[in-house]
PDB file of C-alpha atoms and ligand atoms in Angstrom:
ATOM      1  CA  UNK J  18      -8.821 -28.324  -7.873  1.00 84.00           C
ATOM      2  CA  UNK J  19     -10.990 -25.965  -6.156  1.00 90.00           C
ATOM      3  CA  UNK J  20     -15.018 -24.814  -7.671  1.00 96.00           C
ATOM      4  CA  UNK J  21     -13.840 -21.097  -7.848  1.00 97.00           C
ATOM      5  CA  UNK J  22     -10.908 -19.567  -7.905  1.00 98.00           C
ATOM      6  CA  UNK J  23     -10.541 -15.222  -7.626  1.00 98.00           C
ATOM      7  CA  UNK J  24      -7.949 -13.091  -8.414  1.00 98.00           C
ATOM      8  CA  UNK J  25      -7.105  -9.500  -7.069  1.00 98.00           C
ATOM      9  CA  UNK J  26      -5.296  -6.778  -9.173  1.00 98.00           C
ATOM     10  CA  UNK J  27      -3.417  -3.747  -8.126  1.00 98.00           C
ATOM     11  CA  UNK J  28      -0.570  -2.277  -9.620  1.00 98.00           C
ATOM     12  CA  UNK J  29       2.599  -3.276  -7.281  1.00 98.00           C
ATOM     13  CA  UNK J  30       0.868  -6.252  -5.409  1.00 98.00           C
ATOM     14  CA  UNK J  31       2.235  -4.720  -2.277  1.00 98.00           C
ATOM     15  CA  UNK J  32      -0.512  -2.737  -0.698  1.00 98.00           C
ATOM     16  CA  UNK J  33      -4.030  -3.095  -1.979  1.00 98.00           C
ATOM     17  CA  UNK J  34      -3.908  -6.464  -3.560  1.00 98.00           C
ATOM     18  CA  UNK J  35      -2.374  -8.517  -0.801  1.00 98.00           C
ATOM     19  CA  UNK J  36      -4.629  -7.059   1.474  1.00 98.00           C
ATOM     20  CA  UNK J  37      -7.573  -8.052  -0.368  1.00 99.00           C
ATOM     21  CA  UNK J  38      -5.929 -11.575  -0.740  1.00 98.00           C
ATOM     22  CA  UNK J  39      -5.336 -11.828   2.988  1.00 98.00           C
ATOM     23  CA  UNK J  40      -9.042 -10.510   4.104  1.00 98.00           C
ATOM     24  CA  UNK J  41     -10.821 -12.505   1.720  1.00 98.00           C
ATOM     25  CA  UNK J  42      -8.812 -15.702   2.405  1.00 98.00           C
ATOM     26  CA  UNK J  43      -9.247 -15.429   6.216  1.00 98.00           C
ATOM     27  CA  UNK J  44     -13.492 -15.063   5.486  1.00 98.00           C
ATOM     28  CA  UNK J  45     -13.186 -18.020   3.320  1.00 98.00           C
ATOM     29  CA  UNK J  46     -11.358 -20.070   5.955  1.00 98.00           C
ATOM     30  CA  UNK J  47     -13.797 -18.789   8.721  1.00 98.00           C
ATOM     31  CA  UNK J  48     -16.877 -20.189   6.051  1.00 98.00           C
ATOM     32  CA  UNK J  49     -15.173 -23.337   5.672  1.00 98.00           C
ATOM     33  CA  UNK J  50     -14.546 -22.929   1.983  1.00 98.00           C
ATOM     34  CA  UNK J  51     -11.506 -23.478   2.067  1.00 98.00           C
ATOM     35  CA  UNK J  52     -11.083 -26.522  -0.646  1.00 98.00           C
ATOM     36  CA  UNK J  53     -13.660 -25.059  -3.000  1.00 98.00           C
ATOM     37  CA  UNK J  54     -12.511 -21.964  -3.233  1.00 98.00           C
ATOM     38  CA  UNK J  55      -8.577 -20.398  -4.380  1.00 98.00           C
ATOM     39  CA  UNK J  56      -7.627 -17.122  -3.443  1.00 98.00           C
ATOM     40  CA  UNK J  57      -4.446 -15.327  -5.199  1.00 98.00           C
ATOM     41  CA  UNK J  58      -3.140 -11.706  -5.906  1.00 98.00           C
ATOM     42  CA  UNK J  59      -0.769  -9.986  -8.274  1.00 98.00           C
ATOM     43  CA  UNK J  60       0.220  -6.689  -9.693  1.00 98.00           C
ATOM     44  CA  UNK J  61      -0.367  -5.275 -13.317  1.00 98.00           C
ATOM     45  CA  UNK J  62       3.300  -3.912 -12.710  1.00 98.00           C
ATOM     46  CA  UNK J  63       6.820  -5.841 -12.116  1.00 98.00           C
ATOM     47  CA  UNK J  64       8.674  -3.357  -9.807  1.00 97.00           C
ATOM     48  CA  UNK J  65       7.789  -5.479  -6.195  1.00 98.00           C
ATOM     49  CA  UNK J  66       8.127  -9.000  -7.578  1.00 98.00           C
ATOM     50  CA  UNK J  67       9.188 -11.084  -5.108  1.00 98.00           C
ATOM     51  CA  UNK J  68       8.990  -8.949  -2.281  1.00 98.00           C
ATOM     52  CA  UNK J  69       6.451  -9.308   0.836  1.00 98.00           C
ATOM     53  CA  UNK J  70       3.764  -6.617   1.365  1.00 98.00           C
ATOM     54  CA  UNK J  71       4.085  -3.176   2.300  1.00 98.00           C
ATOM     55  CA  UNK J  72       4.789  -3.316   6.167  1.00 97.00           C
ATOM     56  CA  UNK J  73       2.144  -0.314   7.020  1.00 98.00           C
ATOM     57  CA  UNK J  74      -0.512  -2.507   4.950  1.00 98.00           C
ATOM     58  CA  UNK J  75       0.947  -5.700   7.148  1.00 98.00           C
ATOM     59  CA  UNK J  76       0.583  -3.964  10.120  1.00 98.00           C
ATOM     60  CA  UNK J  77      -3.194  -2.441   9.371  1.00 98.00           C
ATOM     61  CA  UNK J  78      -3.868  -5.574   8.689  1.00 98.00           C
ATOM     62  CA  UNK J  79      -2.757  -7.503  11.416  1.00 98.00           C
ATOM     63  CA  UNK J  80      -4.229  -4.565  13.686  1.00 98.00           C
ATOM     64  CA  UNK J  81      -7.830  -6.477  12.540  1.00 98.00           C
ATOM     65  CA  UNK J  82      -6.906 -10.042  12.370  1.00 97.00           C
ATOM     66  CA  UNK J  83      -5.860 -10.612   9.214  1.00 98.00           C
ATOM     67  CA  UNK J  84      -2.275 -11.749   8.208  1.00 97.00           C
ATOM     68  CA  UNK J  85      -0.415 -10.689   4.953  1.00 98.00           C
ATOM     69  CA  UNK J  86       3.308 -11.546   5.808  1.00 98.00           C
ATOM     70  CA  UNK J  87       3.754 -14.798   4.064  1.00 98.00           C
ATOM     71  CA  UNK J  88       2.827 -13.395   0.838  1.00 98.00           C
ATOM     72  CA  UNK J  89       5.009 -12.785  -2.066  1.00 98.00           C
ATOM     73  CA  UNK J  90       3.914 -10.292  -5.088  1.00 98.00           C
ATOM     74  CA  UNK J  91       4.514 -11.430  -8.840  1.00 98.00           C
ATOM     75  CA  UNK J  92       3.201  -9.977 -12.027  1.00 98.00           C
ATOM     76  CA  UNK J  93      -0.211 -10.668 -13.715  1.00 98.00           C
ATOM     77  CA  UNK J  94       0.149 -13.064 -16.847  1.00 97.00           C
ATOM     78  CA  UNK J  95      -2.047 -13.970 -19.529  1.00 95.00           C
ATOM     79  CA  UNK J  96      -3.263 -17.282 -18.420  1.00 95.00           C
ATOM     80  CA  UNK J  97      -4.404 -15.911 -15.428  1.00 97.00           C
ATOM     81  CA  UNK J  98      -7.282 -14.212 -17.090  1.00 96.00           C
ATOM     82  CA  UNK J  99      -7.761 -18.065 -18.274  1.00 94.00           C
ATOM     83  CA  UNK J 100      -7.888 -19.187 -15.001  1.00 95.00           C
ATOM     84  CA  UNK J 101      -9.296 -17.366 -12.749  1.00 97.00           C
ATOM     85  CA  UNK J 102     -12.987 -17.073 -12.613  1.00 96.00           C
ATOM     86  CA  UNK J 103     -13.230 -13.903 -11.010  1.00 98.00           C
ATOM     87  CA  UNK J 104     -10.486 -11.155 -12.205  1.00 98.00           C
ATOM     88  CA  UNK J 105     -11.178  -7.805  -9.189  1.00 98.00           C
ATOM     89  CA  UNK J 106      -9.285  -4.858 -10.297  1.00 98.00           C
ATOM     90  CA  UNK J 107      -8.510  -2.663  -7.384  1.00 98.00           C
ATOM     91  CA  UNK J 108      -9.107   1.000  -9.502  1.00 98.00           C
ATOM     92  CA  UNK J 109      -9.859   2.212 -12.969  1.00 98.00           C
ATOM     93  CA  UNK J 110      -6.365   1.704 -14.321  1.00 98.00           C
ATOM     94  CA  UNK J 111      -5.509  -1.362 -12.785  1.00 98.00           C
ATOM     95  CA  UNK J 112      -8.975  -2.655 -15.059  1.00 98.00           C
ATOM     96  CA  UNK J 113      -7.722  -1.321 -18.480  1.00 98.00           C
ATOM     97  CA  UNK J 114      -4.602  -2.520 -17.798  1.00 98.00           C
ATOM     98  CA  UNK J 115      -5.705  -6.424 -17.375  1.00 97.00           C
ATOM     99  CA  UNK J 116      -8.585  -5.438 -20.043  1.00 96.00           C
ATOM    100  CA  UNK J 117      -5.104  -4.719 -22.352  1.00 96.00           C
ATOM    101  CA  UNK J 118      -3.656  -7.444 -21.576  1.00 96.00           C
ATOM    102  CA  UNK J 119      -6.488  -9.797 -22.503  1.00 94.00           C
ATOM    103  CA  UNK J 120      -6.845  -7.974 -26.156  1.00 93.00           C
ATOM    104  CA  UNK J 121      -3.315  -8.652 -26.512  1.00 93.00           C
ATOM    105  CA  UNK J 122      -3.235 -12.038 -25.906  1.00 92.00           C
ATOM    106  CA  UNK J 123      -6.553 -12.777 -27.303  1.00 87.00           C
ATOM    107  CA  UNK J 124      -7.208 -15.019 -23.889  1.00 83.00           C
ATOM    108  CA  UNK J 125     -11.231 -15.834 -23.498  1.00 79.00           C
ATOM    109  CA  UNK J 126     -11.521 -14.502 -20.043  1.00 73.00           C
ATOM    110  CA  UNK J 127     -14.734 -14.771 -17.093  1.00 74.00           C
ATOM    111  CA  UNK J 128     -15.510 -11.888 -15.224  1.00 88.00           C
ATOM    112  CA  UNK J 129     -12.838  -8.877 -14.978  1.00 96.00           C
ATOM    113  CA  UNK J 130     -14.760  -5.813 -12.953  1.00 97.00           C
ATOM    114  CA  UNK J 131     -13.626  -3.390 -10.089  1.00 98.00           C
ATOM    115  CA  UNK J 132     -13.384  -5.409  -6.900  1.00 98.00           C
ATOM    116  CA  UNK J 133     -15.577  -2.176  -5.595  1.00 98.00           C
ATOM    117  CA  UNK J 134     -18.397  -3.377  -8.155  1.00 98.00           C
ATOM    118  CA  UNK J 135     -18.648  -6.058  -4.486  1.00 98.00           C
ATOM    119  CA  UNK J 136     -18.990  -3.076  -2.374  1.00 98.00           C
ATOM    120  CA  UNK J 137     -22.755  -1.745  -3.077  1.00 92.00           C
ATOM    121  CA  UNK J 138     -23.339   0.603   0.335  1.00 92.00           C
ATOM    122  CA  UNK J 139     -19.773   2.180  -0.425  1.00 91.00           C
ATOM    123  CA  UNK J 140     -20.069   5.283  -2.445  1.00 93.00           C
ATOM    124  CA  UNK J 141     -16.574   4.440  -3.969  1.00 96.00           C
ATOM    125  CA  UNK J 142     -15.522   2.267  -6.957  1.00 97.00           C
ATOM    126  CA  UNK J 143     -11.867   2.354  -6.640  1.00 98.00           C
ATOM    127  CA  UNK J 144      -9.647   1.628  -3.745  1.00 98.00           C
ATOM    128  CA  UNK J 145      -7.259   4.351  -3.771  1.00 97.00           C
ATOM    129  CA  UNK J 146      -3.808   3.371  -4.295  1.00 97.00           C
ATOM    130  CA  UNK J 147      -1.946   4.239  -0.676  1.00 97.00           C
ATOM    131  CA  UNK J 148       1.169   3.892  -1.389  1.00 96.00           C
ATOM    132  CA  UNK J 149       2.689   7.441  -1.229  1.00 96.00           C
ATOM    133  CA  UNK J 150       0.483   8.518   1.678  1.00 93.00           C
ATOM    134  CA  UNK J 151      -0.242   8.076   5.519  1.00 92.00           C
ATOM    135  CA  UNK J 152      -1.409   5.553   7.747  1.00 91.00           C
ATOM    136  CA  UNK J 153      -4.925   6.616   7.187  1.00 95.00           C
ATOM    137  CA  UNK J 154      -4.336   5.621   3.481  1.00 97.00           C
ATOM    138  CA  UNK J 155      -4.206   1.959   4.579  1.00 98.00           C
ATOM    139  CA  UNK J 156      -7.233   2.045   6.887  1.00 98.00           C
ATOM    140  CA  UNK J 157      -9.431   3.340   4.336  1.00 97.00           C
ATOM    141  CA  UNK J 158      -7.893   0.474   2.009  1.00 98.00           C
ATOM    142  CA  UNK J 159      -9.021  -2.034   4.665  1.00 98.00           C
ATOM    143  CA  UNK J 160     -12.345  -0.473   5.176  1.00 98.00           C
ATOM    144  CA  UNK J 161     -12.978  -0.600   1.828  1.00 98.00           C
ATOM    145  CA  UNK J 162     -11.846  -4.230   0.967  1.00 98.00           C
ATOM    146  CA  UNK J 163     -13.871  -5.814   4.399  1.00 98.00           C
ATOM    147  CA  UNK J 164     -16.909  -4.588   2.991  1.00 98.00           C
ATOM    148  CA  UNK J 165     -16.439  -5.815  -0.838  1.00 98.00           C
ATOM    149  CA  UNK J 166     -15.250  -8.871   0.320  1.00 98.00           C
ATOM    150  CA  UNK J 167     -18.544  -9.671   2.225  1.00 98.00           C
ATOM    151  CA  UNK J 168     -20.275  -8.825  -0.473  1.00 98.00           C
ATOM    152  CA  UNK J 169     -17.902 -10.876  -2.727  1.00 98.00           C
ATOM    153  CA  UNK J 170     -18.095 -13.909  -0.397  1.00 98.00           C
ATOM    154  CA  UNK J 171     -22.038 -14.049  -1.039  1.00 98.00           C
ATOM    155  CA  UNK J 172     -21.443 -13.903  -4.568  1.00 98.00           C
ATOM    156  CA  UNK J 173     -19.050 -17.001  -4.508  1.00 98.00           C
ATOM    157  CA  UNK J 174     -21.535 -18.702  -1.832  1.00 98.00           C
ATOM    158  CA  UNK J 175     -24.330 -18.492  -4.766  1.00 97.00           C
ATOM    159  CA  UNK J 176     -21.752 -19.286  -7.276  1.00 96.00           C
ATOM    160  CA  UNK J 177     -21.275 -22.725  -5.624  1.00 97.00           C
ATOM    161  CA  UNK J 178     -24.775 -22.914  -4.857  1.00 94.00           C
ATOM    162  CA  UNK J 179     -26.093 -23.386  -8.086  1.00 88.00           C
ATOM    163  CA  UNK J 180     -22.757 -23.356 -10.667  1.00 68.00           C
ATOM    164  CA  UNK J 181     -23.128 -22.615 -14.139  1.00 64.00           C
TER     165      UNK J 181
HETATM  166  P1  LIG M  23      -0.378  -1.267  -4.739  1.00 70.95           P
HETATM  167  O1  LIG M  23       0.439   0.062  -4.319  1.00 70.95           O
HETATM  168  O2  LIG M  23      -0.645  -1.163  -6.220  1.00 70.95           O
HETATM  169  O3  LIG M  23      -1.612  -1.182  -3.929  1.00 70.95           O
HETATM  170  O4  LIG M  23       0.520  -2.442  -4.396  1.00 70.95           O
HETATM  171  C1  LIG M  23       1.619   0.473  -4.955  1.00 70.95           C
HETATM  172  C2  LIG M  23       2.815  -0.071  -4.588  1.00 70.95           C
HETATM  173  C3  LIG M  23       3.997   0.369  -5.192  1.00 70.95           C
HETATM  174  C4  LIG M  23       3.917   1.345  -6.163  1.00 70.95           C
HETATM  175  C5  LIG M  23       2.705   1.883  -6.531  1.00 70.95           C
HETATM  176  C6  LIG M  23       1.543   1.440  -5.934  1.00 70.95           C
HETATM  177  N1  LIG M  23       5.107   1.815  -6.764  1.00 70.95           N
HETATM  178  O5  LIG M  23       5.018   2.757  -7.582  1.00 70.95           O
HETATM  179  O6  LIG M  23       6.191   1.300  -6.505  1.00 70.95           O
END
């Protein structure tokens, strides 16, 4: 079982939150963190379930090294919030969505907070949802998530540094 385990929330799990599952999981692989630490995504909404990624976030993606094809979206459930010891929401409704869901089903949960909350120099807190827009849409979505997820990969480093 791995020391830390994070979870990234958008609303379809085809653009945003895949993206941030495929960056982050590549920087964890290049630290050699591999077997400590479990990366997943999913979507606060069931429209996508089962399908792969957007193919304009794929391809942004791929454009800077990362790779998002093998990924499948599903739905966010209420033992993820259980699980998972970081919950990042991806924008402002994705959070009260997930912060819903945990009222509902009264789950004790660890830390749900805007994946942005990573992203300190960025004057942003949301990533914007690119779905209906243009290519520069999913460059500014992989802007965005590079820099929060250096900032979330020192967080995890401390995190298994000195666990509490
Ligand atoms: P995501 O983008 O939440 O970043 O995956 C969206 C994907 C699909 C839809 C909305 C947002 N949709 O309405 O189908």
């Amino acid at each position: 079982m791995a020391d830390v385990s994070v979870l990234f929330v958008c609303l379809g799990n085809i653009c945003r939150s895949p993206t941030a599952h495929g960056v982050f999981q590549q920087m964890i692989d290049d630290a050699g963190l591999a077997d400590r630490v479990r990366v997943d995504s999913c979507g606060t909404g069931g429209w996508h379930v089962g399908e792969a990624p957007d193919r304009r976030s794929t391809a942004e993606a791929a454009r800077r090294g990362y790779q998002l094809a093998h990924l499948r979206a599903r739905q966010l459930v209420s033992e993820d919030l259980a699980e998972f010891d970081y919950v990042l929401a991806m924008d402002g409704n994705n959070l009260s969505e997930i912060k819903k869901l945990q009222k509902k089903s009264k789950v004790d949960s660890a830390s749900i907070q805007l994946f942005l909350e990573y992203a300190s120099q960025q004057p942003v807190r949301e990533v914007p949802d690119p779905y209906y827009g243009g290519a520069d849409g999913f460059a500014e979505v992989l802007d965005l998530v590079e820099a929060a997820s250096r900032g979330l990969l020192a967080d995890v480093r401390q995190r298994l540094e000195s666990p509490c």
